[in-house]
Coordinates of C-alpha atoms and ligand atoms in Angstrom, one line a residue:
M1 CA 115.7 25.8 108.7
R2 CA 119.3 24.9 107.8
E3 CA 121.8 27.7 108.0
I4 CA 124.5 27.8 105.3
K5 CA 127.4 30.2 105.2
S6 CA 129.8 28.9 102.5
I7 CA 129.3 29.1 98.8
R8 CA 130.4 25.5 98.3
E9 CA 127.9 24.1 100.8
M10 CA 125.1 26.1 99.3
R11 CA 125.9 24.9 95.8
L12 CA 126.1 21.3 97.0
F13 CA 122.7 21.6 98.7
S14 CA 121.1 23.0 95.5
Q15 CA 122.7 20.4 93.3
K16 CA 121.4 17.6 95.5
A17 CA 117.9 19.1 95.6
K18 CA 117.8 19.5 91.8
S19 CA 119.1 15.9 91.3
H20 CA 116.0 14.8 93.3
G21 CA 113.8 16.9 90.9
K22 CA 113.0 19.6 93.5
K23 CA 111.9 23.1 92.5
I24 CA 113.9 25.7 94.3
G25 CA 112.3 29.0 95.2
F26 CA 114.6 31.9 96.2
V27 CA 114.1 35.1 98.2
A28 CA 117.2 37.4 98.2
T29 CA 117.2 39.9 101.0
M30 CA 119.6 42.2 102.9
G31 CA 118.0 41.3 106.2
A32 CA 116.1 43.6 108.6
L33 CA 113.1 41.6 107.5
H34 CA 109.6 43.0 107.5
E35 CA 106.2 41.7 106.3
G36 CA 107.1 42.6 102.7
H37 CA 110.0 40.1 102.7
L38 CA 107.9 37.6 104.6
S39 CA 105.1 37.8 101.9
L40 CA 107.8 36.8 99.4
V41 CA 108.8 33.8 101.5
A42 CA 105.2 32.8 101.9
E43 CA 104.7 32.9 98.1
A44 CA 107.9 31.0 97.5
K45 CA 106.7 28.3 99.9
K46 CA 103.5 28.0 97.8
R47 CA 105.2 27.8 94.5
S48 CA 108.3 25.6 95.1
D49 CA 109.5 22.5 97.0
I50 CA 112.5 24.0 98.6
V51 CA 112.8 27.7 99.7
V52 CA 116.1 29.4 100.1
V53 CA 116.3 32.8 101.7
S54 CA 119.5 34.8 101.6
I55 CA 120.6 37.6 103.9
F56 CA 123.5 39.6 102.6
V57 CA 124.1 43.3 103.0
N58 CA 125.6 43.9 99.6
P59 CA 128.4 46.5 99.8
I60 CA 128.6 47.1 96.1
Q61 CA 125.1 48.4 95.8
F62 CA 125.8 51.3 98.2
G63 CA 127.4 54.6 96.9
P64 CA 130.4 56.0 98.9
S65 CA 128.2 58.4 100.8
E66 CA 125.3 56.0 101.4
D67 CA 124.3 54.0 104.4
Y68 CA 126.2 50.7 104.0
H69 CA 127.7 50.9 107.5
H70 CA 124.5 52.0 109.2
Y71 CA 122.1 49.7 107.2
P72 CA 119.9 47.9 109.8
R73 CA 121.2 44.5 110.7
S74 CA 119.1 42.3 112.9
L75 CA 120.1 38.7 112.2
K76 CA 118.7 37.3 115.5
K77 CA 115.3 38.8 114.9
D78 CA 115.3 37.9 111.3
K79 CA 115.9 34.2 112.2
E80 CA 113.0 34.3 114.7
Q81 CA 110.7 35.7 112.0
L82 CA 111.8 33.2 109.4
K83 CA 111.2 30.3 111.7
H84 CA 107.4 30.8 111.3
F85 CA 107.8 30.2 107.6
D86 CA 110.3 27.5 107.9
P87 CA 112.3 27.9 104.7
S88 CA 114.6 25.0 103.9
V89 CA 117.8 27.1 104.0
L90 CA 118.9 30.5 105.3
F91 CA 122.0 31.4 103.2
I92 CA 124.2 34.0 104.9
P93 CA 127.3 34.3 102.8
D94 CA 130.4 36.0 103.9
A95 CA 131.4 39.3 102.3
K96 CA 135.0 38.2 101.9
E97 CA 134.0 35.1 100.1
M98 CA 131.5 36.9 97.9
F99 CA 133.9 39.7 97.1
P100 CA 137.5 38.5 97.6
D101 CA 140.4 40.8 96.8
G102 CA 140.8 41.2 93.1
F103 CA 137.1 41.0 92.3
K104 CA 136.7 42.8 89.0
T105 CA 133.5 41.7 87.2
H106 CA 130.2 43.5 87.1
V107 CA 126.9 42.9 85.4
E108 CA 125.1 46.0 84.2
V109 CA 121.7 46.4 82.5
D110 CA 122.0 49.5 80.2
A111 CA 119.5 52.3 80.1
L112 CA 117.1 51.0 82.7
S113 CA 119.8 51.3 85.4
K114 CA 120.4 55.0 84.6
K115 CA 116.8 56.2 85.0
M116 CA 114.8 57.0 88.1
C117 CA 116.9 55.9 91.2
G118 CA 119.9 55.4 88.9
R119 CA 120.1 59.2 88.4
S120 CA 121.0 59.8 92.0
R121 CA 122.5 56.4 92.7
P122 CA 124.6 55.8 89.5
T123 CA 126.3 52.6 90.6
H124 CA 123.4 51.1 92.6
F125 CA 121.8 48.9 90.1
R126 CA 125.0 47.4 88.7
G127 CA 125.7 46.4 92.3
V128 CA 122.3 44.8 92.5
T129 CA 122.5 42.9 89.2
T130 CA 126.1 41.7 90.0
I131 CA 125.1 40.3 93.4
V132 CA 121.8 38.8 92.1
T133 CA 123.7 37.1 89.3
K134 CA 126.2 35.7 91.8
L135 CA 123.4 34.5 94.1
F136 CA 121.5 32.9 91.2
N137 CA 124.7 31.1 90.2
I138 CA 125.2 29.8 93.7
V139 CA 121.6 29.0 94.7
S140 CA 120.4 27.9 91.2
P141 CA 116.8 28.8 91.8
D142 CA 114.0 27.9 89.4
I143 CA 111.9 30.8 90.6
A144 CA 112.9 34.0 92.5
F145 CA 110.6 36.5 94.2
F146 CA 111.1 40.3 94.4
G147 CA 108.9 43.1 95.9
A148 CA 107.2 45.6 93.6
K149 CA 108.2 48.5 95.9
D150 CA 111.5 48.3 94.2
F151 CA 109.7 48.4 90.8
Q152 CA 112.8 49.4 88.9
Q153 CA 114.9 46.7 90.5
Q154 CA 112.5 43.9 89.6
L155 CA 112.3 45.2 86.0
I156 CA 116.1 45.4 85.7
I157 CA 116.4 41.9 87.0
K158 CA 113.8 40.6 84.6
Q159 CA 115.7 42.2 81.7
M160 CA 119.0 40.8 82.9
V161 CA 117.5 37.3 83.2
K162 CA 116.2 37.6 79.6
D163 CA 119.3 39.0 78.1
L164 CA 121.7 36.5 79.8
D165 CA 119.4 33.4 79.3
L166 CA 119.4 32.7 83.1
P167 CA 117.1 29.8 83.7
V168 CA 115.0 31.4 86.5
E169 CA 111.5 32.8 86.6
I170 CA 111.2 36.2 88.2
V171 CA 108.0 36.9 90.1
A172 CA 107.2 40.4 91.4
M173 CA 104.9 40.6 94.4
P174 CA 102.7 43.5 95.5
I175 CA 103.9 46.2 97.8
V176 CA 103.1 45.5 101.5
R177 CA 102.1 48.6 103.5
E178 CA 101.9 49.6 107.1
F179 CA 98.4 50.3 108.6
D180 CA 98.7 54.0 107.5
G181 CA 99.8 53.2 103.9
L182 CA 103.6 53.7 104.3
A183 CA 105.3 51.2 102.1
M184 CA 107.3 48.7 104.2
S185 CA 111.0 49.2 104.0
S186 CA 114.0 48.2 106.1
R187 CA 115.0 51.9 106.0
N188 CA 111.8 52.9 107.8
A189 CA 113.8 51.9 110.9
Y190 CA 115.8 55.2 110.4
L191 CA 112.6 57.4 110.9
S192 CA 111.8 59.2 114.1
A193 CA 108.1 59.3 115.1
K194 CA 107.7 62.7 113.4
E195 CA 109.5 61.6 110.2
R196 CA 107.6 58.3 110.2
S197 CA 104.3 60.2 110.2
S198 CA 105.4 62.8 107.6
A199 CA 106.6 59.9 105.3
T200 CA 103.0 58.7 104.9
I201 CA 102.6 61.7 102.6
L202 CA 104.2 59.7 99.7
N203 CA 101.5 57.1 99.7
K204 CA 98.9 59.8 100.2
A205 CA 100.1 61.6 97.1
L206 CA 99.9 58.3 95.1
S207 CA 96.4 57.7 96.4
L208 CA 95.4 61.2 95.5
A209 CA 96.6 60.6 91.9
K210 CA 94.6 57.3 91.8
L211 CA 91.5 59.0 93.0
E212 CA 91.8 61.9 90.5
I213 CA 92.3 59.5 87.7
E214 CA 89.3 57.5 88.8
K215 CA 87.3 60.7 88.8
G216 CA 88.2 61.3 85.2
E217 CA 91.2 63.7 85.4
R218 CA 93.5 63.1 82.4
D219 CA 95.8 66.1 82.7
L220 CA 99.1 64.5 83.9
R221 CA 100.7 67.8 84.6
K222 CA 97.9 68.8 86.9
I223 CA 98.1 65.5 88.7
L224 CA 101.8 65.7 89.2
F225 CA 101.5 69.3 90.3
R226 CA 98.9 68.3 92.9
M227 CA 101.0 65.4 94.1
R228 CA 104.0 67.7 94.4
S229 CA 102.0 70.3 96.4
L230 CA 100.6 67.7 98.7
I231 CA 104.1 66.3 99.4
G232 CA 105.3 69.9 99.8
S233 CA 102.9 70.2 102.8
E234 CA 105.4 68.1 104.7
P235 CA 108.5 70.3 104.7
I236 CA 110.8 67.6 106.0
V237 CA 110.1 65.4 103.0
R238 CA 112.5 66.3 100.2
I239 CA 111.5 64.9 96.8
D240 CA 114.3 63.2 94.8
Y241 CA 112.0 62.5 91.9
L242 CA 108.3 62.3 91.1
L243 CA 107.7 60.8 87.7
A244 CA 105.1 59.2 85.4
V245 CA 106.8 56.6 83.3
K246 CA 106.1 53.7 81.0
P247 CA 106.3 50.6 83.2
D248 CA 108.3 48.5 80.7
T249 CA 111.0 51.1 79.6
L250 CA 110.8 53.6 82.5
E251 CA 110.7 56.4 79.9
E252 CA 108.8 59.5 81.1
V253 CA 105.3 59.9 79.6
E254 CA 103.6 63.2 78.7
S255 CA 100.1 62.0 78.9
L256 CA 98.0 59.3 80.6
K257 CA 97.4 56.5 78.2
G258 CA 97.5 52.7 78.9
K259 CA 99.6 51.6 81.8
V260 CA 101.5 54.3 83.6
L261 CA 103.8 53.9 86.6
L262 CA 103.7 56.8 89.1
A263 CA 107.0 56.7 91.0
V264 CA 108.4 58.7 93.9
A265 CA 111.6 58.8 95.8
A266 CA 112.2 61.2 98.7
H267 CA 114.6 61.8 101.6
V268 CA 113.0 61.9 105.0
G269 CA 115.6 62.5 107.7
K270 CA 118.3 59.9 107.1
A271 CA 116.1 57.7 105.0
R272 CA 115.7 57.7 101.3
L273 CA 112.3 56.2 100.6
I274 CA 110.6 55.0 97.4
D275 CA 107.1 54.2 96.5
N276 CA 105.0 53.7 93.3
L277 CA 101.6 53.0 91.9
L278 CA 100.7 51.4 88.6
V279 CA 97.7 52.9 87.0
S280 CA 95.7 51.8 83.9
V281 CA 93.9 54.5 82.0
Ligands
PAF1 O1 116.1 44.4 97.4 C1 117.1 44.1 98.1 O2 117.0 43.8 99.3 C2 118.4 44.0 97.4 O3 118.6 44.9 96.5 C3 118.8 42.6 96.9 C4 117.8 42.2 95.8 C5 118.7 41.5 98.0 C6 120.2 42.5 96.3 O4 121.1 42.9 97.3

């Protein structure tokens, strides 16, 4: 695994790989790697000749009162974990080189970025789409992998790639869960033992909805009410949103028909956690 820090070196590496006809797979991360990230790297290995993993805690996707400064950073451990997958390159750009003084340009996907997480994190997705565009421009991947836990993020990135004719295929990979159903997230590291156990209520609520739908329940209001009540049984879990939306537009739905995404975001202690489930009715 070659470590690259400069934009120029990363670009030269990719140009050379491409000139030899190699297919570049890319996994963008903010580090604090867990099995969810590693599943993306494993898939990238299967589907490309060269795998590039980036670690960059992107300052512009955090709001002013969010956790940029406290976001878990564990580069040494991340490198140890990545060694088992042996990607070709670990790209660790420098914040000053990525965002030099005078940086002024942003990439923003309308509408989709304002829904769901965008309501309480109004500048988050433009930070994500800006950094992902920059990373795509530097790494030049043919295929890039994102986790479905961040359902809204992968949808926005797919829209951006389509709108801007970026020559990269976007692949969304299934959510990876802990033994008790909690969706893997770097922010789980913020949770105390008690919070960690209470946080499993989010997946339990999604599983309850799935079960009810499988049993024939079609009243969406009843399902959302029961999910809300179940989450309410854990008083330290504060719901930000609990929604049923169309998976392609993120518009809220009134009834269960076709594919519906059930999505939840909640604060547990210092962590803001998200989870979702796609159901087909
Ligand atoms: O999902 C993440 O970890 C980040 O939002 C990403 C895609 C690496 C951009 O900073």
